[in-house]
GROMACS .gro file of C-alpha atoms in nm:
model
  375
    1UNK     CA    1  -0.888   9.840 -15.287
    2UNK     CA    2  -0.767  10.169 -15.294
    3UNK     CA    3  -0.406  10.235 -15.290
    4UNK     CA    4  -0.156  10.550 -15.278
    5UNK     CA    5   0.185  10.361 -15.429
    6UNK     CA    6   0.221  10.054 -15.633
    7UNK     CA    7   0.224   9.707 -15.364
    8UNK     CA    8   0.502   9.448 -15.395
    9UNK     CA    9   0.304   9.101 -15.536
   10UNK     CA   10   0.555   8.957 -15.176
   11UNK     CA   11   0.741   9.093 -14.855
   12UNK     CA   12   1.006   8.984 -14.627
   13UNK     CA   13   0.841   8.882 -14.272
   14UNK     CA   14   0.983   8.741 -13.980
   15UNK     CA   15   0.787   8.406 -13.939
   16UNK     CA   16   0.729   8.189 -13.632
   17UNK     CA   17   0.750   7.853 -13.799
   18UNK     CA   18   0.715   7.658 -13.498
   19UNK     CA   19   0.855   7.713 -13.164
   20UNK     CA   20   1.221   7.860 -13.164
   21UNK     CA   21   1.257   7.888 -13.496
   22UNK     CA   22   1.216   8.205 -13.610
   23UNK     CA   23   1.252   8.265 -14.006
   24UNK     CA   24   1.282   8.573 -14.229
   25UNK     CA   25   1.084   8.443 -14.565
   26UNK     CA   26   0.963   8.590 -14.817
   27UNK     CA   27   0.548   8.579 -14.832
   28UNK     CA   28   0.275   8.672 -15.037
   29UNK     CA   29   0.168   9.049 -15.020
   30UNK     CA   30  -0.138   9.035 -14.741
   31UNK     CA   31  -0.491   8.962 -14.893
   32UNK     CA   32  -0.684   9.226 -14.764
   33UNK     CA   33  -1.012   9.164 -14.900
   34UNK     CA   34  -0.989   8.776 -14.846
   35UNK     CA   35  -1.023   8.881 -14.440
   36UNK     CA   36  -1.399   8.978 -14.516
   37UNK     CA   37  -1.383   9.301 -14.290
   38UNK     CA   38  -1.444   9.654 -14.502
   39UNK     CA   39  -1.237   9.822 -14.202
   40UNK     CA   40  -0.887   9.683 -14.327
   41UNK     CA   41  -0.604   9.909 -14.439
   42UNK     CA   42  -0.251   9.869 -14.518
   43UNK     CA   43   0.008  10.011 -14.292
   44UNK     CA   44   0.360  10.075 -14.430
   45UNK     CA   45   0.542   9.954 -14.132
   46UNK     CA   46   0.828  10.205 -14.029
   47UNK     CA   47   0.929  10.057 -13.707
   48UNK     CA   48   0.804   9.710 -13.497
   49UNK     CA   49   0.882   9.672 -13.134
   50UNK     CA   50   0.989   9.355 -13.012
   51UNK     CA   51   0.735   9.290 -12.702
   52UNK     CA   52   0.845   9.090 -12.423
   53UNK     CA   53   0.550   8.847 -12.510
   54UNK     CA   54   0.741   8.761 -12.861
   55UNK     CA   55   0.988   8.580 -12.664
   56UNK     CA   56   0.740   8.393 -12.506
   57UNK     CA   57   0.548   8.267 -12.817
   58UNK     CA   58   0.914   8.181 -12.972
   59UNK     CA   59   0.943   7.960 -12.684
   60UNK     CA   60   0.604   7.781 -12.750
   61UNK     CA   61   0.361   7.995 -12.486
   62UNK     CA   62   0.039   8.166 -12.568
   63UNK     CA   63   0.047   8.477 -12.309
   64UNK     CA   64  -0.278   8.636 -12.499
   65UNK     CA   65  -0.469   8.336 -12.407
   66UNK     CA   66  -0.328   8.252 -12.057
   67UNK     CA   67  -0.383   8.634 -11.994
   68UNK     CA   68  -0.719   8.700 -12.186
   69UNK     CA   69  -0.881   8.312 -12.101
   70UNK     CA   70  -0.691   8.197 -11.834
   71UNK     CA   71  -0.565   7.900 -12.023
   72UNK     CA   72  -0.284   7.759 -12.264
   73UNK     CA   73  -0.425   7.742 -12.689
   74UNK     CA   74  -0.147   7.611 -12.920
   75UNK     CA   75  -0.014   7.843 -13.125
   76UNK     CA   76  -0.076   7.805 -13.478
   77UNK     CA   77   0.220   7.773 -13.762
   78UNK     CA   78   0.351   8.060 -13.935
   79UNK     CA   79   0.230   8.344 -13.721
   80UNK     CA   80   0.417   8.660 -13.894
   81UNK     CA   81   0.530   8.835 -13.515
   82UNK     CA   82   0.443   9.193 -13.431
   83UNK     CA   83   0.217   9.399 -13.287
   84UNK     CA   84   0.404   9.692 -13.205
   85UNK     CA   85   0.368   9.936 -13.479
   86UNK     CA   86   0.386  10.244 -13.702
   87UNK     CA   87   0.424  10.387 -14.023
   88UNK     CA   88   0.180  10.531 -14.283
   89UNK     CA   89  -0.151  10.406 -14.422
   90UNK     CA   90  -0.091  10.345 -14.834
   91UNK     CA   91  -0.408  10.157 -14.886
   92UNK     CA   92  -0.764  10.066 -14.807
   93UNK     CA   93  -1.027   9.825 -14.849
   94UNK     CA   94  -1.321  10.076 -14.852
   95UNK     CA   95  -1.380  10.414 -14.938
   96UNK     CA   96  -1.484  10.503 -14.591
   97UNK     CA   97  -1.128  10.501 -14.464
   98UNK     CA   98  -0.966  10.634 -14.792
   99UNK     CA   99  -0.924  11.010 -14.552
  100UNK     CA  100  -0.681  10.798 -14.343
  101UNK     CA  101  -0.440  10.735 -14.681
  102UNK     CA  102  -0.084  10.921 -14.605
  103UNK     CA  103  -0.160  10.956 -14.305
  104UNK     CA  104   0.065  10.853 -14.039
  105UNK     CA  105  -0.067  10.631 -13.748
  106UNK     CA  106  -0.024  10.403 -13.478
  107UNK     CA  107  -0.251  10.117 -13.488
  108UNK     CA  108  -0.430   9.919 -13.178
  109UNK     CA  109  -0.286   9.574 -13.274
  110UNK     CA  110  -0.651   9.399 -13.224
  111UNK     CA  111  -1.017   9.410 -13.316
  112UNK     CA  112  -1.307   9.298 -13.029
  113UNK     CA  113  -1.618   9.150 -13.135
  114UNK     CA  114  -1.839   9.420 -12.996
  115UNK     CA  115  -2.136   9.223 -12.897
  116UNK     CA  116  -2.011   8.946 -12.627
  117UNK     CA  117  -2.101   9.009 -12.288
  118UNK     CA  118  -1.759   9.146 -12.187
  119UNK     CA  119  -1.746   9.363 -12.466
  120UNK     CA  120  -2.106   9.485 -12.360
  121UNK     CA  121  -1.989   9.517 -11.982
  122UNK     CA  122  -1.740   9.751 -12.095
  123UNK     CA  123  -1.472   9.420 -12.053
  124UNK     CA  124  -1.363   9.395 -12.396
  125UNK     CA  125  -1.026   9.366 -12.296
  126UNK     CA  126  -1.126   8.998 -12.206
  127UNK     CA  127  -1.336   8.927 -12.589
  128UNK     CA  128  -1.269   8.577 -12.674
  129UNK     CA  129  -1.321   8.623 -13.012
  130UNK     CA  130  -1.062   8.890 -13.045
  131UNK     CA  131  -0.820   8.933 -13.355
  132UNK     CA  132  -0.498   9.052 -13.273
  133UNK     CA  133  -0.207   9.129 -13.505
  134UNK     CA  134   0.116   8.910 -13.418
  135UNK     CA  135  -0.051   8.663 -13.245
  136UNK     CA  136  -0.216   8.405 -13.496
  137UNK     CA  137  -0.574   8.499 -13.226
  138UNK     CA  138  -0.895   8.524 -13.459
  139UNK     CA  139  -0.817   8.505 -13.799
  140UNK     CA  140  -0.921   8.132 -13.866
  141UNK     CA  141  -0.737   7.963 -14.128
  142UNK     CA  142  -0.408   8.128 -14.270
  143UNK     CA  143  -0.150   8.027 -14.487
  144UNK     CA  144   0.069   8.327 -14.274
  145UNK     CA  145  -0.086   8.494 -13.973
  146UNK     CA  146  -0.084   8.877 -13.991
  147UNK     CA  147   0.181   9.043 -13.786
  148UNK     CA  148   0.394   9.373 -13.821
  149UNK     CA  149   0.736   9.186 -13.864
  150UNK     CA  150   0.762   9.287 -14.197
  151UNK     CA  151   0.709   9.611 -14.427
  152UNK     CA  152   0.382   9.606 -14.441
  153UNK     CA  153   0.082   9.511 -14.250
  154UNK     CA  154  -0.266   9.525 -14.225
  155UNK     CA  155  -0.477   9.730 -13.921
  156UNK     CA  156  -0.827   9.843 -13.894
  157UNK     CA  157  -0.929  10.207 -13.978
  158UNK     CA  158  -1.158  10.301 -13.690
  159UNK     CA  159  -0.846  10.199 -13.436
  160UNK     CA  160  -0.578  10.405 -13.653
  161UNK     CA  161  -0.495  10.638 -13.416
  162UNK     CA  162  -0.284  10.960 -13.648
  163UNK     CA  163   0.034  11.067 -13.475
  164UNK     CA  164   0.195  11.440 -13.421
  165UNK     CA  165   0.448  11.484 -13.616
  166UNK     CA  166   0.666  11.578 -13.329
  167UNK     CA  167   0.637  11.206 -13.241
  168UNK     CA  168   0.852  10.966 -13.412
  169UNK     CA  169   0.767  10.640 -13.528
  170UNK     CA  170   0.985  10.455 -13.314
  171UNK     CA  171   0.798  10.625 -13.029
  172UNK     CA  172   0.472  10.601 -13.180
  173UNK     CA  173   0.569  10.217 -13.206
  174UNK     CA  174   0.620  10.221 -12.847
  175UNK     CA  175   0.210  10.310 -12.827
  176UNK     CA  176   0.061   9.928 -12.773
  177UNK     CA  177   0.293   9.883 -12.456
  178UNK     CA  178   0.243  10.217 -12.282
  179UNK     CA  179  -0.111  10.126 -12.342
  180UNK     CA  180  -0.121   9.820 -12.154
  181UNK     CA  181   0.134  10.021 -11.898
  182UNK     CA  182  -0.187  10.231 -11.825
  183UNK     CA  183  -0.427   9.938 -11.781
  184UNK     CA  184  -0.163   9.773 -11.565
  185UNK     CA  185  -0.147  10.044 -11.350
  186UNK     CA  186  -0.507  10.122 -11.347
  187UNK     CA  187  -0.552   9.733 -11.226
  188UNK     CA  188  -0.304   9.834 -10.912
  189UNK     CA  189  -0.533  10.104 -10.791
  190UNK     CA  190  -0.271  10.403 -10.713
  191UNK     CA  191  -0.280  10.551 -10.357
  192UNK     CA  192  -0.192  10.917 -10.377
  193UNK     CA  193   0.152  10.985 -10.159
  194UNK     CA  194   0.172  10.566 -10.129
  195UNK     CA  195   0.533  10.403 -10.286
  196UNK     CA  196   0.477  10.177 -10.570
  197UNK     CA  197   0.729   9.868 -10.620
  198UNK     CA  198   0.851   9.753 -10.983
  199UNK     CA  199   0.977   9.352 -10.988
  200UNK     CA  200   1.133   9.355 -11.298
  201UNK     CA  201   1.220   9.735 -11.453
  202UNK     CA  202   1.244   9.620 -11.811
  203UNK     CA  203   0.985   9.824 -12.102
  204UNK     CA  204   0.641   9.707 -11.905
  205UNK     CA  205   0.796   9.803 -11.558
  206UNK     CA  206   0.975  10.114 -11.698
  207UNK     CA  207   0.647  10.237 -11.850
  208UNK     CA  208   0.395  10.103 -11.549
  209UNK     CA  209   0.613  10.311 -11.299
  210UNK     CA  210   0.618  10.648 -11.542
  211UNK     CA  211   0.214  10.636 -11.535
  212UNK     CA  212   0.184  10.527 -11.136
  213UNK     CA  213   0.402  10.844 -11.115
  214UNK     CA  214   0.162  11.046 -11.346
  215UNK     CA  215  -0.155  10.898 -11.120
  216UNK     CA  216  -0.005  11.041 -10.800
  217UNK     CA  217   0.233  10.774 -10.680
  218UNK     CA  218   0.434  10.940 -10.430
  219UNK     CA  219   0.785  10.761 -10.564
  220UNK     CA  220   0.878  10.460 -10.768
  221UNK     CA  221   1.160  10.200 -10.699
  222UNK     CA  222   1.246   9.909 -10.929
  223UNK     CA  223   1.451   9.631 -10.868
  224UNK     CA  224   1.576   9.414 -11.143
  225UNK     CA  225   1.897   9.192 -11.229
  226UNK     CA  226   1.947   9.300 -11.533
  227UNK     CA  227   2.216   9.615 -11.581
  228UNK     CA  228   2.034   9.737 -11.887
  229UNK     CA  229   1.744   9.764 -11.748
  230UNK     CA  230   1.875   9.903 -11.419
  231UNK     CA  231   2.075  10.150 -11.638
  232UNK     CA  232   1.744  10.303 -11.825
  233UNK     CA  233   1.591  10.357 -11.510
  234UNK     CA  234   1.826  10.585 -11.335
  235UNK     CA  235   1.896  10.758 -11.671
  236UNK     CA  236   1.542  10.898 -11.690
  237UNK     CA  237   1.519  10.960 -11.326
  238UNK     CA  238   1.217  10.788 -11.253
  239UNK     CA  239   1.329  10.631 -10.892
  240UNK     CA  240   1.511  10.404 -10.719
  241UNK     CA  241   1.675  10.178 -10.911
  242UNK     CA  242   1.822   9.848 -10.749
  243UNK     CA  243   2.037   9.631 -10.891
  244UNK     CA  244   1.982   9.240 -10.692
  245UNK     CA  245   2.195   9.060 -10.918
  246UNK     CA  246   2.390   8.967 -10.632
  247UNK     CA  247   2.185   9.025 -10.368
  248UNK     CA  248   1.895   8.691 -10.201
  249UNK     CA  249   1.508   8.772 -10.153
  250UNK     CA  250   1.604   8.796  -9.835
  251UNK     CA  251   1.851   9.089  -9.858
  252UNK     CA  252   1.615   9.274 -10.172
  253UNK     CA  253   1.344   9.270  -9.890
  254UNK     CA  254   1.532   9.389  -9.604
  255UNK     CA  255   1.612   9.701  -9.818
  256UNK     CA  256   1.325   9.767  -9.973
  257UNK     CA  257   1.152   9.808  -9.587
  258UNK     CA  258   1.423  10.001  -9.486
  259UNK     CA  259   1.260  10.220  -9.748
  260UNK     CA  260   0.905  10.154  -9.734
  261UNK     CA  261   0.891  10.057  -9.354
  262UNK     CA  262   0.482  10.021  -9.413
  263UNK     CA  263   0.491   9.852  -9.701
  264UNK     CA  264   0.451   9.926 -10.069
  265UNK     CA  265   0.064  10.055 -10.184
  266UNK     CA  266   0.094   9.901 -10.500
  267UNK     CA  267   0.359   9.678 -10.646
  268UNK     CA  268   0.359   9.539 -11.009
  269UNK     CA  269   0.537   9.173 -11.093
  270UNK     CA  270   0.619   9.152 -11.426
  271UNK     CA  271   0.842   8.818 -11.363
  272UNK     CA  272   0.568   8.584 -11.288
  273UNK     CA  273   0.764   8.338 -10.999
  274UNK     CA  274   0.721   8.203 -10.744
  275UNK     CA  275   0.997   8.387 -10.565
  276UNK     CA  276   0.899   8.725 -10.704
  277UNK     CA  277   0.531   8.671 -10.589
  278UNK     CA  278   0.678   8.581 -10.228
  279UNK     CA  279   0.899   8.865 -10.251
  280UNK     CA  280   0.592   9.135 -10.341
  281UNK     CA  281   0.382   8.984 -10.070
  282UNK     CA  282   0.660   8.997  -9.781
  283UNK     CA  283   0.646   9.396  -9.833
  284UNK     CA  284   0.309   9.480 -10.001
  285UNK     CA  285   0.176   9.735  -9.737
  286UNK     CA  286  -0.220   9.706  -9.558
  287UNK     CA  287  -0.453   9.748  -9.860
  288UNK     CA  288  -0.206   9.739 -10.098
  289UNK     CA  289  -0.251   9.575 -10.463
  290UNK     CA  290  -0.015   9.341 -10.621
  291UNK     CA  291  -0.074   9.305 -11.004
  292UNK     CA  292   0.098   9.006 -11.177
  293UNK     CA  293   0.190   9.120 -11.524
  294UNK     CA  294   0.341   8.767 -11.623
  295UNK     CA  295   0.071   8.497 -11.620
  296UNK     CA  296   0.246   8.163 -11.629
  297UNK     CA  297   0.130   7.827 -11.659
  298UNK     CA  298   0.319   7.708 -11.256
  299UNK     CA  299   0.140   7.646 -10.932
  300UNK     CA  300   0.266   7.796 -10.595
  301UNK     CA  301   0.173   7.770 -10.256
  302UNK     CA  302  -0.010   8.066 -10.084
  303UNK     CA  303  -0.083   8.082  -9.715
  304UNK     CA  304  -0.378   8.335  -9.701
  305UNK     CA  305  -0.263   8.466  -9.410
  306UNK     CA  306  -0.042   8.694  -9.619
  307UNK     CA  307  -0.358   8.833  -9.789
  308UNK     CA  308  -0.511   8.979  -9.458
  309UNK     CA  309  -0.569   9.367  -9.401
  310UNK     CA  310  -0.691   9.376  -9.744
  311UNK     CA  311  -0.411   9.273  -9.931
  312UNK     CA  312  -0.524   9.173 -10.256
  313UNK     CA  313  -0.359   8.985 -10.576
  314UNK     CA  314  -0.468   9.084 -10.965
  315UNK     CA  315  -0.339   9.054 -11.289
  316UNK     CA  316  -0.369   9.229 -11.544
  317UNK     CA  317  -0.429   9.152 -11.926
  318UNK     CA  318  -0.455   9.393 -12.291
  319UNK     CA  319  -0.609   9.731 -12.237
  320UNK     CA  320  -0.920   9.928 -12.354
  321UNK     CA  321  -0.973  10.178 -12.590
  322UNK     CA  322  -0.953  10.491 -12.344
  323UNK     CA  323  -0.606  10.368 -12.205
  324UNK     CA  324  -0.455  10.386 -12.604
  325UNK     CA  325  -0.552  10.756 -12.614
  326UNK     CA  326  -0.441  10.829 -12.298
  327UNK     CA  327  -0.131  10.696 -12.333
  328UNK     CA  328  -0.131  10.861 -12.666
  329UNK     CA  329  -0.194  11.225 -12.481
  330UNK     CA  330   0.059  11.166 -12.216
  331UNK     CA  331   0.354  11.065 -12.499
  332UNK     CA  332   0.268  11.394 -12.683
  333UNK     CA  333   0.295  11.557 -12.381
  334UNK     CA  334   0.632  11.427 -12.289
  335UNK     CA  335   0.504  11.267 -11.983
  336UNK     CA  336   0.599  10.915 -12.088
  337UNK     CA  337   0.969  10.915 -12.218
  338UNK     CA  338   1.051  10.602 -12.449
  339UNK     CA  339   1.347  10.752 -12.654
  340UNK     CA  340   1.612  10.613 -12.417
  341UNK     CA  341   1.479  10.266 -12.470
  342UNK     CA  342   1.522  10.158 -12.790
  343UNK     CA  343   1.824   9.950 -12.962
  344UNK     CA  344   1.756   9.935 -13.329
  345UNK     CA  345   1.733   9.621 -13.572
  346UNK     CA  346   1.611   9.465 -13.862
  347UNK     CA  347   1.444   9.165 -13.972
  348UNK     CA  348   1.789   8.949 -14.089
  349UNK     CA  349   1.959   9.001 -13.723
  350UNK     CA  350   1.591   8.892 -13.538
  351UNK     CA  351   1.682   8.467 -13.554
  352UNK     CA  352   2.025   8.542 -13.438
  353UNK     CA  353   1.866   8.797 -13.178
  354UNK     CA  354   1.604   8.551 -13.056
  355UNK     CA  355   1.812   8.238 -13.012
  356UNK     CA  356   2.063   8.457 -12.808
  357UNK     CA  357   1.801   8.681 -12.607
  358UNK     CA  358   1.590   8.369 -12.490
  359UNK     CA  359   1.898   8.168 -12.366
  360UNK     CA  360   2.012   8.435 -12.099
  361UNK     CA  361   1.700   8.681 -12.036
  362UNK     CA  362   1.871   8.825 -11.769
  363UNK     CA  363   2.159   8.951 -11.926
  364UNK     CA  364   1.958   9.000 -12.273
  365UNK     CA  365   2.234   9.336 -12.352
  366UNK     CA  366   1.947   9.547 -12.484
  367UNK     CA  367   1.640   9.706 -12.328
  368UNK     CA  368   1.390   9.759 -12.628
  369UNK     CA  369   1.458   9.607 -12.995
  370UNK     CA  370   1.260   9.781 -13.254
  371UNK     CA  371   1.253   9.680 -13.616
  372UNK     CA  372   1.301   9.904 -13.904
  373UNK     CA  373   1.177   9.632 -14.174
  374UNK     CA  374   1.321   9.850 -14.435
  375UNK     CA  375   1.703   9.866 -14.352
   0.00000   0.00000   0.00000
């Protein structure tokens, strides 16, 4: 292995033990070569988002699998969370990467097998065989599952994607998200001049409704409970923002065909309920897409009825390789704005941070955690 500074023999990591509890341990330095794949580098982690799905697996879900196979997998002990990242590459396994040393990057979080038939289709978005950072997915037995909730941690060299230096790395940790923000909107098939709905403005609605903007959505409203997220929204201008804390389905609705009176052409659920698919489908306009962001394990009833004039229902899982570097493009640009997001952390306040943030989503007080694992 080639390396640029001397590597700590252990690191501090914020470990998923089992579900809800959350530990920051110290843990053996990650064996690169053990993993058997030439492509492996070392990233020294400079920021970690926290991703809505973290939550999830520190409640005991799986949302890679019940997204990616349409089914619940136990999650394994000791998953080190974090896929969110970026920082600088200090070492290598091979030669072949060692131009990528000092550089500084934002990894894709996951490696596809290449040769199943979905990653031959052009699918790989939906490999089974995947191996994803933060997630415990693909790497067989571990004593600690590779994730970016700590200071270092590994990534593959061909999905390194180098960052301007105009970008920080708090934005450039922002990358995996706005990626699957393009995919996600993508799956809703924008109509130019149309109205696109948000259910749920937090990070994945925030950044789905900046890129239906960027595809020719002709304006954007979000509605959401929570005052943070509500907040972020009308600070970047990026459309109507409604608070329904206080308000029934039946009011949210009433208002939002006052100002869509033919219905929305696209409209994006990131809660995943039963009341906020009923709500999308009582004003999701003729031919309009609704893409469910939040698979969850609940049955609901559907009278098909609701799906006629070519209404249709999607979801929406991970993202493929041309989404990263056009999300990538459109960050540099300035077209997708991320600065206002953030709240920043470390790894000690994460338990404390977790336990408090799962207990009251609503009113979690912060929009976007991201880790600086060296503070």
């Amino acid at each position: 292995m080639l390396a640029i500074e001397s590597l700590p023999s252990t690191i501090p990591a914020g470990v998923l033990v089992s579900p809800k509890c959350l530990e920051i341990t110290e843990i053996p330095m990650w064996p690169l070569e053990s993993y058997g794949d030439p492509d492996m580098v070392l990233i020294k982690v400079a920021a970690c988002g926290v991703c809505g799905s973290d939550f999830r697996y520190f409640l005991g879900e799986n949302p890679w699998a019940q997204h990616t196979l349409g089914r619940f997998v136990p999650n394994a002990p000791n998953i080190v969370l974090g896929h969110e990242y970026a920082g600088t590459v200090v070492a290598v396994v091979d030669k072949r990467n060692e131009h990528l040393l000092g550089k500084r990057v934002a990894p894709v979080c996951s490696k596809v097998c290449g040769a199943c038939s979905d990653c031959r289709a052009g699918r790989s978005r939906l490999c089974e065989t995947t191996v994803h950072m933060g997630h415990g997915q693909g790497w067989g037995d571990q004593k600690y599952f590779p994730g970016a909730y700590s200071r270092y941690a590994p990534a593959w060299g061909a999905s390194c994607y180098e960052i301007a230096d105009k970008v920080s790395f708090e934005e450039a940790a922002m990358m995996d998200i706005l990626a699957v923000c393009v995919h996600v909107a993508e799956q809703g098939a924008i109509q130019s001049g149309r109205p696109i709905l948000i259910i749920g403005a937090g990070p994945a609605g925030n950044g789905v409704s900046q890129d239906a903007l960027a595809m020719g959505a002709s304006r954007a409203v979000l509605v959401d409970r929570s005052g943070v997220a509500i907040d972020v929204a009308n600070g970047q201008g990026i459309g109507n923002a409604i608070d329904s804390s206080h308000m029934s389905n039946q009011e949210i609705a009433a208002m939002l065909r006052q100002i869509a009176p033919d219905g929305f052409g696209s409209i994006f659920d990131t809660v995943g309920t039963p009341e906020s698919l009923d709500l999308a489908l009582t004003v999701l306009g003729k031919a309009g897409t609704l893409v469910n962001l939040a698979v969850h394990d609940e049955s609901f009833p559907l009278n098909f009825l609701r799906l006629g004039s070519e209404r249709r229902i999607v979801t929406s899982c991970n993202f493929e390789v041309g989404d990263y570097s056009k999300a990538l493009a459109w960050l540099e640009a300035g077209r997708l704005k991320v600065k206002d997001w953030m709240t920043p952390t470390t790894l000690q306040e994460l338990p404390k941070l977790f336990d408090r943030i799962t207990a009251n989503q609503a009113e979690k007080g912060v929009f976007k955690l991201v880790i600086d694992p060296w503070r």
